[in-house]
């Protein structure tokens, strides 16, 4: 029996999506009945197969890059991508296929074929709930919701990352999915726990690490850094469609206390974590069911966290931890208040130990796989 995982994000460079898929592949490959796991993913390089481990291969399919800020162009690109990736997933009818969403358009080829394989839909974002503002986006949300509804009729199992996504699918479609939590892997926990504590310096070092995209709405971080020009230094580590815009804005407004480092390999991220006093993350108002998984890594590193988040999954998850201040996403005034609270707040070694214990008991990715592995046994 072979497991094929199909994703619309590059692997292993697909940021948070890759972290989830990697744990899926590694944990599933341990099962005795599984001969191999293939991760089928787009790449801006040539078609190739890369061994990840003795039982796991990455199948890269060349897909040209596209400007993701252009809505229609992105949709057309994702449709083309779906029809490029799908043939590699359906070469045999004896496989279990896991399709990792947020790109619901990845499901289009599925609707045009007879069901031949066991099918699992892994919903990492309920994207149809984000597309509500404006006639065009509302229509797109309606289309995406109906594509997913049709795909449900062919699925043997649906997984989600949190209780908000669970309720969304139950309310919209009358289907109760399996929750497979996002979080942090055991290996990443061990790596980040080794980061040393940092003594305070004259300038507070604030770092953002992750995707520099639309959902993160990082303009407020620029505004915040500009306000604290004399006593804060901000680092933005990562790339994405908003990176050049933010760089240009800093040049135009002569904001010289922000450093842009672009994409950094996962092996080097700990260097920036160790230099930081405060770590920043944000998820926009439209993404109420999403949880930015980078924050779990922030917490594991033992640093204070400043988080912009709407009412919803992220706020309810991270307010359980010590050393974290949460403000309404995009609100500069409240961000300033939360920052002042954070720098004046005691964050003891006992607080850090509590955070680690909570991560270990509730948010280890491998532990959350138990339900899925049991379901795979039944599918076989």
PDB file of C-alpha atoms in Angstrom, residues 55-242:
ATOM      1  CA  UNK A  55      10.303   5.135   2.447  1.00  0.00           C
ATOM      2  CA  UNK A  56       9.491   8.749   1.454  1.00  0.00           C
ATOM      3  CA  UNK A  57      10.010  10.401  -1.943  1.00  0.00           C
ATOM      4  CA  UNK A  58       9.304  13.973  -3.001  1.00  0.00           C
ATOM      5  CA  UNK A  59       7.871  14.172  -6.517  1.00  0.00           C
ATOM      6  CA  UNK A  60       8.433  17.737  -7.779  1.00  0.00           C
ATOM      7  CA  UNK A  61       6.343  18.847 -10.762  1.00  0.00           C
ATOM      8  CA  UNK A  62       7.430  22.004 -12.558  1.00  0.00           C
ATOM      9  CA  UNK A  63       4.854  24.802 -12.239  1.00  0.00           C
ATOM     10  CA  UNK A  64       5.744  28.386 -13.286  1.00  0.00           C
ATOM     11  CA  UNK A  65       5.713  30.992 -10.524  1.00  0.00           C
ATOM     12  CA  UNK A  66       2.865  33.520 -10.485  1.00  0.00           C
ATOM     13  CA  UNK A  67       2.109  36.772  -8.661  1.00  0.00           C
ATOM     14  CA  UNK A  68      -0.204  35.586  -5.878  1.00  0.00           C
ATOM     15  CA  UNK A  69      -1.528  39.083  -5.254  1.00  0.00           C
ATOM     16  CA  UNK A  70      -3.353  38.952  -8.612  1.00  0.00           C
ATOM     17  CA  UNK A  71      -6.540  37.078  -7.787  1.00  0.00           C
ATOM     18  CA  UNK A  72      -7.597  35.789 -11.231  1.00  0.00           C
ATOM     19  CA  UNK A  73      -4.065  34.980 -12.364  1.00  0.00           C
ATOM     20  CA  UNK A  74      -3.525  33.001  -9.177  1.00  0.00           C
ATOM     21  CA  UNK A  75      -6.788  31.073  -9.662  1.00  0.00           C
ATOM     22  CA  UNK A  76      -5.910  30.136 -13.249  1.00  0.00           C
ATOM     23  CA  UNK A  77      -2.429  29.081 -12.136  1.00  0.00           C
ATOM     24  CA  UNK A  78      -3.842  26.890  -9.369  1.00  0.00           C
ATOM     25  CA  UNK A  79      -6.250  25.190 -11.786  1.00  0.00           C
ATOM     26  CA  UNK A  80      -3.373  24.421 -14.181  1.00  0.00           C
ATOM     27  CA  UNK A  81      -1.330  23.178 -11.240  1.00  0.00           C
ATOM     28  CA  UNK A  82      -4.121  20.839 -10.150  1.00  0.00           C
ATOM     29  CA  UNK A  83      -4.246  19.156 -13.562  1.00  0.00           C
ATOM     30  CA  UNK A  84      -0.433  18.905 -13.601  1.00  0.00           C
ATOM     31  CA  UNK A  85      -0.203  17.254 -10.185  1.00  0.00           C
ATOM     32  CA  UNK A  86      -3.227  14.986 -10.363  1.00  0.00           C
ATOM     33  CA  UNK A  87      -1.960  12.408 -12.920  1.00  0.00           C
ATOM     34  CA  UNK A  88       0.960  11.557 -10.623  1.00  0.00           C
ATOM     35  CA  UNK A  89      -1.438  10.846  -7.765  1.00  0.00           C
ATOM     36  CA  UNK A  90      -3.738   8.534  -9.740  1.00  0.00           C
ATOM     37  CA  UNK A  91      -1.239   6.280 -11.499  1.00  0.00           C
ATOM     38  CA  UNK A  92      -2.582   3.326  -9.518  1.00  0.00           C
ATOM     39  CA  UNK A  93      -5.955   2.524  -7.975  1.00  0.00           C
ATOM     40  CA  UNK A  94      -4.415   0.800  -4.959  1.00  0.00           C
ATOM     41  CA  UNK A  95      -3.253   3.915  -3.177  1.00  0.00           C
ATOM     42  CA  UNK A  96      -4.502   6.174  -0.414  1.00  0.00           C
ATOM     43  CA  UNK A  97      -4.468   9.791  -1.573  1.00  0.00           C
ATOM     44  CA  UNK A  98      -4.279  12.694   0.877  1.00  0.00           C
ATOM     45  CA  UNK A  99      -5.038  16.092  -0.659  1.00  0.00           C
ATOM     46  CA  UNK A 100      -3.789  18.979   1.467  1.00  0.00           C
ATOM     47  CA  UNK A 101      -5.866  22.126   1.166  1.00  0.00           C
ATOM     48  CA  UNK A 102      -6.023  25.367   1.378  1.00  0.00           C
ATOM     49  CA  UNK A 103      -6.118  25.305  -2.432  1.00  0.00           C
ATOM     50  CA  UNK A 104      -9.611  23.891  -2.989  1.00  0.00           C
ATOM     51  CA  UNK A 105      -8.990  24.221  -6.738  1.00  0.00           C
ATOM     52  CA  UNK A 106      -6.688  21.233  -6.292  1.00  0.00           C
ATOM     53  CA  UNK A 107      -9.896  19.192  -6.051  1.00  0.00           C
ATOM     54  CA  UNK A 108     -11.184  20.048  -9.547  1.00  0.00           C
ATOM     55  CA  UNK A 109      -9.656  17.011 -11.350  1.00  0.00           C
ATOM     56  CA  UNK A 110     -11.148  14.778  -8.671  1.00  0.00           C
ATOM     57  CA  UNK A 111     -14.667  15.911  -9.610  1.00  0.00           C
ATOM     58  CA  UNK A 112     -14.144  14.812 -13.208  1.00  0.00           C
ATOM     59  CA  UNK A 113     -13.052  11.243 -12.444  1.00  0.00           C
ATOM     60  CA  UNK A 114     -14.611   8.128 -11.016  1.00  0.00           C
ATOM     61  CA  UNK A 115     -13.454   7.317  -7.511  1.00  0.00           C
ATOM     62  CA  UNK A 116     -10.663   4.716  -7.693  1.00  0.00           C
ATOM     63  CA  UNK A 117      -8.633   5.346  -4.549  1.00  0.00           C
ATOM     64  CA  UNK A 118      -9.190   5.853  -0.842  1.00  0.00           C
ATOM     65  CA  UNK A 119      -9.310   9.627  -0.451  1.00  0.00           C
ATOM     66  CA  UNK A 120      -8.517  11.875   2.517  1.00  0.00           C
ATOM     67  CA  UNK A 121      -9.053  15.639   2.385  1.00  0.00           C
ATOM     68  CA  UNK A 122      -6.777  17.475   4.813  1.00  0.00           C
ATOM     69  CA  UNK A 123      -8.236  20.958   5.358  1.00  0.00           C
ATOM     70  CA  UNK A 124      -5.559  23.265   6.695  1.00  0.00           C
ATOM     71  CA  UNK A 125      -7.634  26.426   6.078  1.00  0.00           C
ATOM     72  CA  UNK A 126     -11.371  26.831   5.528  1.00  0.00           C
ATOM     73  CA  UNK A 127     -10.660  29.251   2.678  1.00  0.00           C
ATOM     74  CA  UNK A 128     -14.300  29.632   1.593  1.00  0.00           C
ATOM     75  CA  UNK A 129     -15.014  31.462   4.859  1.00  0.00           C
ATOM     76  CA  UNK A 130     -12.344  34.108   4.084  1.00  0.00           C
ATOM     77  CA  UNK A 131     -13.822  35.179   0.745  1.00  0.00           C
ATOM     78  CA  UNK A 132     -16.818  37.275   1.740  1.00  0.00           C
ATOM     79  CA  UNK A 133     -15.952  40.921   1.011  1.00  0.00           C
ATOM     80  CA  UNK A 134     -16.854  42.269  -2.433  1.00  0.00           C
ATOM     81  CA  UNK A 135     -18.965  40.694  -5.155  1.00  0.00           C
ATOM     82  CA  UNK A 136     -16.099  38.928  -6.973  1.00  0.00           C
ATOM     83  CA  UNK A 137     -14.550  37.391  -3.865  1.00  0.00           C
ATOM     84  CA  UNK A 138     -17.962  36.426  -2.474  1.00  0.00           C
ATOM     85  CA  UNK A 139     -18.728  34.619  -5.736  1.00  0.00           C
ATOM     86  CA  UNK A 140     -15.323  32.918  -5.612  1.00  0.00           C
ATOM     87  CA  UNK A 141     -16.080  31.808  -2.046  1.00  0.00           C
ATOM     88  CA  UNK A 142     -19.409  30.352  -3.202  1.00  0.00           C
ATOM     89  CA  UNK A 143     -17.703  28.446  -6.035  1.00  0.00           C
ATOM     90  CA  UNK A 144     -14.975  27.098  -3.757  1.00  0.00           C
ATOM     91  CA  UNK A 145     -17.515  26.019  -1.146  1.00  0.00           C
ATOM     92  CA  UNK A 146     -19.477  24.077  -3.769  1.00  0.00           C
ATOM     93  CA  UNK A 147     -16.329  22.435  -5.167  1.00  0.00           C
ATOM     94  CA  UNK A 148     -15.515  21.238  -1.669  1.00  0.00           C
ATOM     95  CA  UNK A 149     -19.105  20.043  -1.135  1.00  0.00           C
ATOM     96  CA  UNK A 150     -18.888  17.870  -4.270  1.00  0.00           C
ATOM     97  CA  UNK A 151     -15.443  16.581  -3.275  1.00  0.00           C
ATOM     98  CA  UNK A 152     -16.865  15.511   0.087  1.00  0.00           C
ATOM     99  CA  UNK A 153     -19.049  12.948  -1.682  1.00  0.00           C
ATOM    100  CA  UNK A 154     -15.863  11.160  -2.850  1.00  0.00           C
ATOM    101  CA  UNK A 155     -13.868  11.471   0.377  1.00  0.00           C
ATOM    102  CA  UNK A 156     -13.423   8.606   2.830  1.00  0.00           C
ATOM    103  CA  UNK A 157     -12.131  10.930   5.546  1.00  0.00           C
ATOM    104  CA  UNK A 158     -11.702  14.661   6.181  1.00  0.00           C
ATOM    105  CA  UNK A 159      -9.170  16.072   8.640  1.00  0.00           C
ATOM    106  CA  UNK A 160      -8.888  19.627  10.018  1.00  0.00           C
ATOM    107  CA  UNK A 161      -6.417  21.430  12.283  1.00  0.00           C
ATOM    108  CA  UNK A 162      -8.685  22.867  15.001  1.00  0.00           C
ATOM    109  CA  UNK A 163     -12.180  23.034  16.488  1.00  0.00           C
ATOM    110  CA  UNK A 164     -13.072  26.191  14.502  1.00  0.00           C
ATOM    111  CA  UNK A 165     -12.475  24.418  11.206  1.00  0.00           C
ATOM    112  CA  UNK A 166     -14.367  21.423  12.602  1.00  0.00           C
ATOM    113  CA  UNK A 167     -17.423  23.593  13.313  1.00  0.00           C
ATOM    114  CA  UNK A 168     -17.110  25.381   9.971  1.00  0.00           C
ATOM    115  CA  UNK A 169     -17.298  22.112   8.015  1.00  0.00           C
ATOM    116  CA  UNK A 170     -20.004  20.695  10.268  1.00  0.00           C
ATOM    117  CA  UNK A 171     -22.143  23.837   9.932  1.00  0.00           C
ATOM    118  CA  UNK A 172     -21.610  24.332   6.177  1.00  0.00           C
ATOM    119  CA  UNK A 173     -21.673  20.719   5.031  1.00  0.00           C
ATOM    120  CA  UNK A 174     -23.135  18.589   7.833  1.00  0.00           C
ATOM    121  CA  UNK A 175     -19.930  16.519   8.010  1.00  0.00           C
ATOM    122  CA  UNK A 176     -17.910  15.887  11.179  1.00  0.00           C
ATOM    123  CA  UNK A 177     -14.178  15.775  10.317  1.00  0.00           C
ATOM    124  CA  UNK A 178     -11.308  14.394  12.370  1.00  0.00           C
ATOM    125  CA  UNK A 179      -9.173  16.986  14.178  1.00  0.00           C
ATOM    126  CA  UNK A 180      -5.427  16.507  13.618  1.00  0.00           C
ATOM    127  CA  UNK A 181      -3.930  19.466  15.470  1.00  0.00           C
ATOM    128  CA  UNK A 182      -1.165  21.642  14.162  1.00  0.00           C
ATOM    129  CA  UNK A 183       1.608  22.405  16.576  1.00  0.00           C
ATOM    130  CA  UNK A 184       5.309  21.667  16.783  1.00  0.00           C
ATOM    131  CA  UNK A 185       7.274  18.509  16.029  1.00  0.00           C
ATOM    132  CA  UNK A 186       9.316  16.682  18.673  1.00  0.00           C
ATOM    133  CA  UNK A 187      12.576  17.393  16.843  1.00  0.00           C
ATOM    134  CA  UNK A 188      11.818  21.117  16.554  1.00  0.00           C
ATOM    135  CA  UNK A 189      10.951  21.264  20.265  1.00  0.00           C
ATOM    136  CA  UNK A 190      14.329  19.776  21.190  1.00  0.00           C
ATOM    137  CA  UNK A 191      16.137  22.178  18.863  1.00  0.00           C
ATOM    138  CA  UNK A 192      14.400  25.307  20.160  1.00  0.00           C
ATOM    139  CA  UNK A 193      14.621  24.414  23.840  1.00  0.00           C
ATOM    140  CA  UNK A 194      18.406  24.650  23.528  1.00  0.00           C
ATOM    141  CA  UNK A 195      18.225  28.392  22.717  1.00  0.00           C
ATOM    142  CA  UNK A 196      19.825  30.381  25.518  1.00  0.00           C
ATOM    143  CA  UNK A 197      18.130  33.139  27.490  1.00  0.00           C
ATOM    144  CA  UNK A 198      19.058  36.673  26.436  1.00  0.00           C
ATOM    145  CA  UNK A 199      20.097  39.567  28.633  1.00  0.00           C
ATOM    146  CA  UNK A 200      18.319  42.891  27.882  1.00  0.00           C
ATOM    147  CA  UNK A 201      20.125  45.475  25.750  1.00  0.00           C
ATOM    148  CA  UNK A 202      19.641  49.182  25.115  1.00  0.00           C
ATOM    149  CA  UNK A 203      17.562  48.506  21.997  1.00  0.00           C
ATOM    150  CA  UNK A 204      14.775  45.956  22.117  1.00  0.00           C
ATOM    151  CA  UNK A 205      15.185  43.418  19.321  1.00  0.00           C
ATOM    152  CA  UNK A 206      11.803  42.510  17.757  1.00  0.00           C
ATOM    153  CA  UNK A 207      11.722  39.779  15.099  1.00  0.00           C
ATOM    154  CA  UNK A 208       9.120  38.489  12.685  1.00  0.00           C
ATOM    155  CA  UNK A 209       9.898  35.093  11.136  1.00  0.00           C
ATOM    156  CA  UNK A 210       7.653  33.605   8.480  1.00  0.00           C
ATOM    157  CA  UNK A 211       5.758  34.277   5.291  1.00  0.00           C
ATOM    158  CA  UNK A 212       5.680  37.928   4.198  1.00  0.00           C
ATOM    159  CA  UNK A 213       2.290  37.684   2.535  1.00  0.00           C
ATOM    160  CA  UNK A 214      -1.203  39.130   2.491  1.00  0.00           C
ATOM    161  CA  UNK A 215      -2.608  37.246   5.487  1.00  0.00           C
ATOM    162  CA  UNK A 216       0.090  38.585   7.855  1.00  0.00           C
ATOM    163  CA  UNK A 217      -0.781  42.279   7.218  1.00  0.00           C
ATOM    164  CA  UNK A 218       2.698  43.426   8.255  1.00  0.00           C
ATOM    165  CA  UNK A 219       2.112  47.131   7.591  1.00  0.00           C
ATOM    166  CA  UNK A 220       1.261  47.519  11.259  1.00  0.00           C
ATOM    167  CA  UNK A 221       4.723  46.193  12.186  1.00  0.00           C
ATOM    168  CA  UNK A 222       6.280  48.885   9.990  1.00  0.00           C
ATOM    169  CA  UNK A 223       4.115  51.576  11.636  1.00  0.00           C
ATOM    170  CA  UNK A 224       5.007  50.241  15.076  1.00  0.00           C
ATOM    171  CA  UNK A 225       8.762  50.202  14.373  1.00  0.00           C
ATOM    172  CA  UNK A 226       8.608  53.732  12.968  1.00  0.00           C
ATOM    173  CA  UNK A 227       6.987  54.912  16.211  1.00  0.00           C
ATOM    174  CA  UNK A 228       9.803  53.383  18.302  1.00  0.00           C
ATOM    175  CA  UNK A 229      12.633  54.473  16.043  1.00  0.00           C
ATOM    176  CA  UNK A 230      15.106  55.234  18.841  1.00  0.00           C
ATOM    177  CA  UNK A 231      14.673  52.149  21.026  1.00  0.00           C
ATOM    178  CA  UNK A 232      13.546  49.223  18.856  1.00  0.00           C
ATOM    179  CA  UNK A 233      15.274  47.306  16.084  1.00  0.00           C
ATOM    180  CA  UNK A 234      13.015  45.086  13.989  1.00  0.00           C
ATOM    181  CA  UNK A 235      14.064  42.078  11.914  1.00  0.00           C
ATOM    182  CA  UNK A 236      11.851  40.597   9.198  1.00  0.00           C
ATOM    183  CA  UNK A 237      13.024  37.109   8.283  1.00  0.00           C
ATOM    184  CA  UNK A 238      11.197  35.471   5.404  1.00  0.00           C
ATOM    185  CA  UNK A 239       9.927  36.159   1.916  1.00  0.00           C
ATOM    186  CA  UNK A 240       6.605  36.471   0.134  1.00  0.00           C
ATOM    187  CA  UNK A 241       4.582  38.660  -2.185  1.00  0.00           C
ATOM    188  CA  UNK A 242       4.629  41.684   0.164  1.00  0.00           C
TER     189      UNK A 242
END
